[in-house]
């Protein structure tokens, strides 16, 4: 074969595409009830937007961006995540805050492909902009919990942490940097860079030797200011009150630079290495970083591919050609023209019908109907057109009956006639 899809991309075949539509409409219904409005932003933006928001110390910006220059010399990037572009759109279009927005959009990251990790994936994201209270965090986490329960995510658990605010984080990063300096020579090359750019990022490192050093790292808990402790305690109390199970994970820092205070990840034990279905948290400084007024915000996003994997398992979307409830088989040119008219009339009446317009005698047409997986066929020749009576054949049993248009409608408008 001459052309193949690009490494890390996927063809989403009809069964999976249908399942995604179902998932999206379920999500749409739930989010509308919670006051979320849909938004869509461009697939590419100025590179600087992500550099500034997702952050210069994130793996996404340093290693995974599809960055390119267009013919006008603009420095652009394919969207790796939705939060920065949504915030830019809110600012640029002067949307009134507070506002709750949601999106389903493709994202692009040039990471190493593996099960559940692709170079193009789709995220459903929700952003609550302009709500600073811990109740907004609780509401959002409950929304995610209910959505994933509804979707039937298997082996789901929630990890929770707080990474403090600007004030209390600076004392902690100083102490952490001191600790990392002491272990400088034992750190991997990436962590040596992370240490200078954003020391918290070292907790994202997957290298075993770094992980074991980090076990002795100072805890951020000892540095939280009273406002951050109060916020975190309120979030935890809320989750307990609404019976949402969670595990506190002090090492959860998330891989993007804009977070503050609450951070969360919903995981599934069924997924293997890429087990995070959903990630999110507060990002109270991002709007200010982008040149807007200081605006608290909290949100999350989940990967549609991972959600489907975790709810339905692998192999479920193997594609089998689906059946055609009714196939018109015209015999001859006049019948072809007539069939087209009949096709439109039947469809108008709500019947799922197709026609086989290739020429051929009856036995050839019946063979084609078999290949196309037709349940029933309607044979249309010159005599049938003249009499207005057609032969309806059941492709499984071979039974035939003569039917007029009205009988056909009666047969197929009842659920019985629509399936094999
Ligand atoms: P993220 O954790 O980078 O967060 O991505 C969110 C989710 O997208 C992940 O939990 C995962 O399910 C899915 N995902 C990420 N990368 C891939 C990939 N390469 N292949 C397949 N699925 C993937 C964000 O993007 C933040 N914008 C979330 C957020 C919204 N925070 C606040 N509001």
mmCIF file of C-alpha atoms in Angstrom, residues 17 20 31 44 109 188 229 231 245-246 250 255 269-270 275 298 302 309 325 333 360 363:
data_model
loop_
_atom_site.group_PDB
_atom_site.id
_atom_site.type_symbol
_atom_site.label_atom_id
_atom_site.label_comp_id
_atom_site.label_asym_id
_atom_site.label_seq_id
_atom_site.Cartn_x
_atom_site.Cartn_y
_atom_site.Cartn_z
ATOM 1 C CA UNK A 17 -17.389 6.842 15.557
ATOM 2 C CA UNK A 20 -18.164 8.645 20.283
ATOM 3 C CA UNK A 31 -23.172 19.604 31.024
ATOM 4 C CA UNK A 44 -3.870 26.177 15.580
ATOM 5 C CA UNK A 109 1.028 16.044 20.945
ATOM 6 C CA UNK A 188 18.340 12.406 35.105
ATOM 7 C CA UNK A 229 -5.112 24.767 53.832
ATOM 8 C CA UNK A 231 -9.459 25.737 50.707
ATOM 9 C CA UNK A 245 -13.990 8.449 47.220
ATOM 10 C CA UNK A 246 -10.527 9.968 46.737
ATOM 11 C CA UNK A 250 1.139 14.533 47.672
ATOM 12 C CA UNK A 255 2.259 18.257 33.860
ATOM 13 C CA UNK A 269 -6.907 0.571 36.856
ATOM 14 C CA UNK A 270 -7.834 -1.120 33.541
ATOM 15 C CA UNK A 275 -4.072 5.247 33.236
ATOM 16 C CA UNK A 298 -11.082 25.580 37.638
ATOM 17 C CA UNK A 302 -10.772 13.825 29.708
ATOM 18 C CA UNK A 309 -11.073 2.128 26.392
ATOM 19 C CA UNK A 325 -32.645 -3.189 6.358
ATOM 20 C CA UNK A 333 -32.513 1.514 -16.833
ATOM 21 C CA UNK A 360 -27.058 -6.725 -13.751
ATOM 22 C CA UNK A 363 -29.019 -13.390 -9.903
#
